[in-house]
């Protein structure tokens, strides 16, 4: 059973909880690409030890939100606190230290192609600790064992399959024993069996290491399997943040469209259609 | 919008983007200096192993082609010099032309252009590929500064290796010229080199090596700025790699002209 019951997950306002219980909090986040508003007043919180799945269709803003959570983009307004620290307000040096407490598994793995799998996994240790090489090698092998990739440390990323690359990326993401793990589309592009194994891995890592996990995905099956709570994004706004059961039962039409893979039909204004044809734009 | 306004707008956008790129290059240079000077204080040193790896890539593996090309250029200068001076019956003075041209001009220029075409493009392509594969984002979120990890080692390696290779290129170009002068004019190699050393001053050497240091800086910064601006997958990497080579070679030639204008007149 998940360490956080659904009852707790759907509980009271997360912003009123003690700092140590909130791993990530986002308040009134607004961001633009040029003149286009991409995220509109996003507020959410990820509690310590929970798995929050951020779900939404293409163009819903979920990847942009993740990039903001990782501090890769600067918001127009609003604040993001990771482990109690505002990542857009702290000094660069403190941000670098804070980042040692988070792990990220990117969609394509983002393994360094010029390094072996073992070197990839050891990189954060090599850069942030004074451990002996032999100790780092042992730790890397240990993490490879955790992700079921024992014995693959001397291979190059190009020699791995898609699922193995994702596992190696998880091993690198957890090498510093992070408090929060972010995963971008962990099961995208994988066959159903491998995707299910990745889902199991995420659950196992959370249970074994007690970390909070934020997963961005559009895979419904995967989201329902691993989530304590699901945040549904649509066109830059949050439609709902709730437990899996409540999301399934939601009477919000857009959420049901997403869950049942229905194409959204919008009435087209003839004048607007004419303007688009003659002047271009969206 | 009228075509004239559209054109003005495009010129404005290109100017803004050019100024932005210059600013980006300047920031990368300053950040690299910061990491070299204070990296250890921040527990993020610029690692010697990374510098050596870059030095191997920029310098050692490029050495054969640089030496062959400079030897050929030296020989070509001797051929042309003797042909021109023969008109005045002054072909024995070819050593003057060859020594100054090679040390002050051709060795730094040819070495710079070859390094730009070979290592500058490779740097742009590598960084561009890393960007589209999110490897640079991965470094950032691991708390590893990409400038410290990727740019500073390449910059230091380039600043050491390009002048070093230019120095070797000067020697090999002079040797190439000396061989031809020996064949055509019957001047022995030791006599050719004695005459060259008598003519050349330390200033000439400093002129050539100083210039090559600037070229090194330009090659790396142009490569990095282009690599970091890649968008649009493999096609984007190809486009920006080509752009990087063209820009680096153009920058080298313009710098060379400015250098010559300021220090030669």
mmCIF file with all atom_site columns, C-alpha atoms in Angstrom, chain B residues 49-155:
data_model
loop_
_atom_site.group_PDB
_atom_site.id
_atom_site.type_symbol
_atom_site.label_atom_id
_atom_site.label_alt_id
_atom_site.label_comp_id
_atom_site.label_asym_id
_atom_site.label_entity_id
_atom_site.label_seq_id
_atom_site.pdbx_PDB_ins_code
_atom_site.Cartn_x
_atom_site.Cartn_y
_atom_site.Cartn_z
_atom_site.occupancy
_atom_site.B_iso_or_equiv
_atom_site.pdbx_formal_charge
_atom_site.auth_seq_id
_atom_site.auth_comp_id
_atom_site.auth_asym_id
_atom_site.auth_atom_id
_atom_site.pdbx_PDB_model_num
ATOM 1   C CA . UNK B 1 49  ? 41.155 15.901 -17.041 1.00 0.00 ? 49  UNK B CA 1
ATOM 2   C CA . UNK B 1 50  ? 38.459 17.787 -18.993 1.00 0.00 ? 50  UNK B CA 1
ATOM 3   C CA . UNK B 1 51  ? 41.031 20.337 -20.225 1.00 0.00 ? 51  UNK B CA 1
ATOM 4   C CA . UNK B 1 52  ? 43.390 17.554 -21.346 1.00 0.00 ? 52  UNK B CA 1
ATOM 5   C CA . UNK B 1 53  ? 40.551 15.775 -23.162 1.00 0.00 ? 53  UNK B CA 1
ATOM 6   C CA . UNK B 1 54  ? 39.693 18.988 -24.992 1.00 0.00 ? 54  UNK B CA 1
ATOM 7   C CA . UNK B 1 55  ? 43.364 19.703 -25.710 1.00 0.00 ? 55  UNK B CA 1
ATOM 8   C CA . UNK B 1 56  ? 43.659 16.260 -27.315 1.00 0.00 ? 56  UNK B CA 1
ATOM 9   C CA . UNK B 1 57  ? 40.614 16.941 -29.467 1.00 0.00 ? 57  UNK B CA 1
ATOM 10  C CA . UNK B 1 58  ? 41.486 20.508 -30.452 1.00 0.00 ? 58  UNK B CA 1
ATOM 11  C CA . UNK B 1 59  ? 45.245 20.069 -30.691 1.00 0.00 ? 59  UNK B CA 1
ATOM 12  C CA . UNK B 1 60  ? 46.822 16.654 -30.899 1.00 0.00 ? 60  UNK B CA 1
ATOM 13  C CA . UNK B 1 61  ? 44.376 15.054 -33.326 1.00 0.00 ? 61  UNK B CA 1
ATOM 14  C CA . UNK B 1 62  ? 44.426 18.175 -35.543 1.00 0.00 ? 62  UNK B CA 1
ATOM 15  C CA . UNK B 1 63  ? 48.211 18.410 -35.623 1.00 0.00 ? 63  UNK B CA 1
ATOM 16  C CA . UNK B 1 64  ? 48.894 16.254 -38.731 1.00 0.00 ? 64  UNK B CA 1
ATOM 17  C CA . UNK B 1 65  ? 46.586 18.232 -41.028 1.00 0.00 ? 65  UNK B CA 1
ATOM 18  C CA . UNK B 1 66  ? 47.823 21.555 -39.599 1.00 0.00 ? 66  UNK B CA 1
ATOM 19  C CA . UNK B 1 67  ? 51.452 20.623 -40.171 1.00 0.00 ? 67  UNK B CA 1
ATOM 20  C CA . UNK B 1 68  ? 50.847 19.316 -43.703 1.00 0.00 ? 68  UNK B CA 1
ATOM 21  C CA . UNK B 1 69  ? 48.863 22.408 -44.712 1.00 0.00 ? 69  UNK B CA 1
ATOM 22  C CA . UNK B 1 70  ? 51.352 24.851 -43.231 1.00 0.00 ? 70  UNK B CA 1
ATOM 23  C CA . UNK B 1 71  ? 54.296 23.022 -44.830 1.00 0.00 ? 71  UNK B CA 1
ATOM 24  C CA . UNK B 1 72  ? 52.519 23.333 -48.181 1.00 0.00 ? 72  UNK B CA 1
ATOM 25  C CA . UNK B 1 73  ? 51.710 27.011 -47.621 1.00 0.00 ? 73  UNK B CA 1
ATOM 26  C CA . UNK B 1 74  ? 55.373 27.693 -46.750 1.00 0.00 ? 74  UNK B CA 1
ATOM 27  C CA . UNK B 1 75  ? 56.467 26.024 -49.961 1.00 0.00 ? 75  UNK B CA 1
ATOM 28  C CA . UNK B 1 76  ? 53.858 27.930 -51.974 1.00 0.00 ? 76  UNK B CA 1
ATOM 29  C CA . UNK B 1 77  ? 55.046 31.246 -50.484 1.00 0.00 ? 77  UNK B CA 1
ATOM 30  C CA . UNK B 1 78  ? 58.606 30.450 -51.504 1.00 0.00 ? 78  UNK B CA 1
ATOM 31  C CA . UNK B 1 79  ? 57.522 29.575 -55.072 1.00 0.00 ? 79  UNK B CA 1
ATOM 32  C CA . UNK B 1 80  ? 55.497 32.777 -55.461 1.00 0.00 ? 80  UNK B CA 1
ATOM 33  C CA . UNK B 1 81  ? 58.116 34.905 -53.719 1.00 0.00 ? 81  UNK B CA 1
ATOM 34  C CA . UNK B 1 82  ? 60.943 33.732 -55.956 1.00 0.00 ? 82  UNK B CA 1
ATOM 35  C CA . UNK B 1 83  ? 58.765 34.175 -59.056 1.00 0.00 ? 83  UNK B CA 1
ATOM 36  C CA . UNK B 1 84  ? 57.901 37.765 -58.094 1.00 0.00 ? 84  UNK B CA 1
ATOM 37  C CA . UNK B 1 85  ? 61.368 38.804 -56.941 1.00 0.00 ? 85  UNK B CA 1
ATOM 38  C CA . UNK B 1 86  ? 63.035 37.302 -60.005 1.00 0.00 ? 86  UNK B CA 1
ATOM 39  C CA . UNK B 1 87  ? 61.508 40.200 -61.999 1.00 0.00 ? 87  UNK B CA 1
ATOM 40  C CA . UNK B 1 88  ? 63.826 42.536 -60.050 1.00 0.00 ? 88  UNK B CA 1
ATOM 41  C CA . UNK B 1 89  ? 66.706 40.039 -59.849 1.00 0.00 ? 89  UNK B CA 1
ATOM 42  C CA . UNK B 1 90  ? 66.232 39.971 -56.075 1.00 0.00 ? 90  UNK B CA 1
ATOM 43  C CA . UNK B 1 91  ? 65.203 36.368 -55.559 1.00 0.00 ? 91  UNK B CA 1
ATOM 44  C CA . UNK B 1 92  ? 67.807 35.940 -52.773 1.00 0.00 ? 92  UNK B CA 1
ATOM 45  C CA . UNK B 1 93  ? 65.632 38.291 -50.718 1.00 0.00 ? 93  UNK B CA 1
ATOM 46  C CA . UNK B 1 94  ? 62.809 35.745 -50.683 1.00 0.00 ? 94  UNK B CA 1
ATOM 47  C CA . UNK B 1 95  ? 63.726 34.852 -47.081 1.00 0.00 ? 95  UNK B CA 1
ATOM 48  C CA . UNK B 1 96  ? 62.464 38.284 -45.977 1.00 0.00 ? 96  UNK B CA 1
ATOM 49  C CA . UNK B 1 97  ? 59.066 37.778 -47.546 1.00 0.00 ? 97  UNK B CA 1
ATOM 50  C CA . UNK B 1 98  ? 58.670 34.190 -46.398 1.00 0.00 ? 98  UNK B CA 1
ATOM 51  C CA . UNK B 1 99  ? 59.836 34.730 -42.800 1.00 0.00 ? 99  UNK B CA 1
ATOM 52  C CA . UNK B 1 100 ? 57.614 37.747 -42.146 1.00 0.00 ? 100 UNK B CA 1
ATOM 53  C CA . UNK B 1 101 ? 54.610 36.331 -44.006 1.00 0.00 ? 101 UNK B CA 1
ATOM 54  C CA . UNK B 1 102 ? 54.760 32.954 -42.300 1.00 0.00 ? 102 UNK B CA 1
ATOM 55  C CA . UNK B 1 103 ? 55.386 34.130 -38.744 1.00 0.00 ? 103 UNK B CA 1
ATOM 56  C CA . UNK B 1 104 ? 53.177 37.219 -38.722 1.00 0.00 ? 104 UNK B CA 1
ATOM 57  C CA . UNK B 1 105 ? 50.425 36.118 -41.066 1.00 0.00 ? 105 UNK B CA 1
ATOM 58  C CA . UNK B 1 106 ? 50.083 32.712 -42.645 1.00 0.00 ? 106 UNK B CA 1
ATOM 59  C CA . UNK B 1 107 ? 50.869 30.294 -39.792 1.00 0.00 ? 107 UNK B CA 1
ATOM 60  C CA . UNK B 1 108 ? 48.334 31.895 -37.384 1.00 0.00 ? 108 UNK B CA 1
ATOM 61  C CA . UNK B 1 109 ? 45.743 32.394 -40.124 1.00 0.00 ? 109 UNK B CA 1
ATOM 62  C CA . UNK B 1 110 ? 45.908 28.901 -41.655 1.00 0.00 ? 110 UNK B CA 1
ATOM 63  C CA . UNK B 1 111 ? 46.036 27.248 -38.220 1.00 0.00 ? 111 UNK B CA 1
ATOM 64  C CA . UNK B 1 112 ? 43.083 29.330 -37.041 1.00 0.00 ? 112 UNK B CA 1
ATOM 65  C CA . UNK B 1 113 ? 41.019 28.521 -40.114 1.00 0.00 ? 113 UNK B CA 1
ATOM 66  C CA . UNK B 1 114 ? 41.782 24.790 -39.848 1.00 0.00 ? 114 UNK B CA 1
ATOM 67  C CA . UNK B 1 115 ? 40.931 24.681 -36.138 1.00 0.00 ? 115 UNK B CA 1
ATOM 68  C CA . UNK B 1 116 ? 37.714 26.630 -36.806 1.00 0.00 ? 116 UNK B CA 1
ATOM 69  C CA . UNK B 1 117 ? 36.702 24.200 -39.540 1.00 0.00 ? 117 UNK B CA 1
ATOM 70  C CA . UNK B 1 118 ? 37.612 21.142 -37.552 1.00 0.00 ? 118 UNK B CA 1
ATOM 71  C CA . UNK B 1 119 ? 37.265 21.747 -33.808 1.00 0.00 ? 119 UNK B CA 1
ATOM 72  C CA . UNK B 1 120 ? 34.979 24.802 -33.810 1.00 0.00 ? 120 UNK B CA 1
ATOM 73  C CA . UNK B 1 121 ? 32.392 22.978 -35.890 1.00 0.00 ? 121 UNK B CA 1
ATOM 74  C CA . UNK B 1 122 ? 32.743 19.848 -33.759 1.00 0.00 ? 122 UNK B CA 1
ATOM 75  C CA . UNK B 1 123 ? 32.194 21.917 -30.593 1.00 0.00 ? 123 UNK B CA 1
ATOM 76  C CA . UNK B 1 124 ? 29.076 23.565 -32.068 1.00 0.00 ? 124 UNK B CA 1
ATOM 77  C CA . UNK B 1 125 ? 27.690 20.209 -33.213 1.00 0.00 ? 125 UNK B CA 1
ATOM 78  C CA . UNK B 1 126 ? 28.442 18.530 -29.873 1.00 0.00 ? 126 UNK B CA 1
ATOM 79  C CA . UNK B 1 127 ? 26.803 21.282 -27.816 1.00 0.00 ? 127 UNK B CA 1
ATOM 80  C CA . UNK B 1 128 ? 23.876 21.497 -30.224 1.00 0.00 ? 128 UNK B CA 1
ATOM 81  C CA . UNK B 1 129 ? 23.265 17.757 -29.974 1.00 0.00 ? 129 UNK B CA 1
ATOM 82  C CA . UNK B 1 130 ? 23.599 17.921 -26.187 1.00 0.00 ? 130 UNK B CA 1
ATOM 83  C CA . UNK B 1 131 ? 21.049 20.732 -26.135 1.00 0.00 ? 131 UNK B CA 1
ATOM 84  C CA . UNK B 1 132 ? 18.420 18.920 -28.174 1.00 0.00 ? 132 UNK B CA 1
ATOM 85  C CA . UNK B 1 133 ? 18.992 15.729 -26.143 1.00 0.00 ? 133 UNK B CA 1
ATOM 86  C CA . UNK B 1 134 ? 18.436 17.749 -22.924 1.00 0.00 ? 134 UNK B CA 1
ATOM 87  C CA . UNK B 1 135 ? 21.946 16.878 -21.736 1.00 0.00 ? 135 UNK B CA 1
ATOM 88  C CA . UNK B 1 136 ? 22.627 20.542 -20.929 1.00 0.00 ? 136 UNK B CA 1
ATOM 89  C CA . UNK B 1 137 ? 19.370 20.717 -18.925 1.00 0.00 ? 137 UNK B CA 1
ATOM 90  C CA . UNK B 1 138 ? 20.489 17.534 -17.175 1.00 0.00 ? 138 UNK B CA 1
ATOM 91  C CA . UNK B 1 139 ? 23.763 19.187 -16.152 1.00 0.00 ? 139 UNK B CA 1
ATOM 92  C CA . UNK B 1 140 ? 21.894 22.248 -14.862 1.00 0.00 ? 140 UNK B CA 1
ATOM 93  C CA . UNK B 1 141 ? 19.447 20.253 -12.752 1.00 0.00 ? 141 UNK B CA 1
ATOM 94  C CA . UNK B 1 142 ? 22.309 18.187 -11.339 1.00 0.00 ? 142 UNK B CA 1
ATOM 95  C CA . UNK B 1 143 ? 23.749 21.463 -10.006 1.00 0.00 ? 143 UNK B CA 1
ATOM 96  C CA . UNK B 1 144 ? 26.639 21.335 -12.500 1.00 0.00 ? 144 UNK B CA 1
ATOM 97  C CA . UNK B 1 145 ? 27.184 24.640 -14.261 1.00 0.00 ? 145 UNK B CA 1
ATOM 98  C CA . UNK B 1 146 ? 27.337 23.912 -18.019 1.00 0.00 ? 146 UNK B CA 1
ATOM 99  C CA . UNK B 1 147 ? 29.746 26.807 -18.617 1.00 0.00 ? 147 UNK B CA 1
ATOM 100 C CA . UNK B 1 148 ? 32.147 25.421 -16.026 1.00 0.00 ? 148 UNK B CA 1
ATOM 101 C CA . UNK B 1 149 ? 31.749 21.840 -17.247 1.00 0.00 ? 149 UNK B CA 1
ATOM 102 C CA . UNK B 1 150 ? 31.692 22.332 -21.025 1.00 0.00 ? 150 UNK B CA 1
ATOM 103 C CA . UNK B 1 151 ? 32.901 25.801 -22.020 1.00 0.00 ? 151 UNK B CA 1
ATOM 104 C CA . UNK B 1 152 ? 35.767 26.623 -19.637 1.00 0.00 ? 152 UNK B CA 1
ATOM 105 C CA . UNK B 1 153 ? 37.793 23.455 -20.437 1.00 0.00 ? 153 UNK B CA 1
ATOM 106 C CA . UNK B 1 154 ? 37.399 24.024 -24.188 1.00 0.00 ? 154 UNK B CA 1
ATOM 107 C CA . UNK B 1 155 ? 38.407 27.668 -23.794 1.00 0.00 ? 155 UNK B CA 1
#
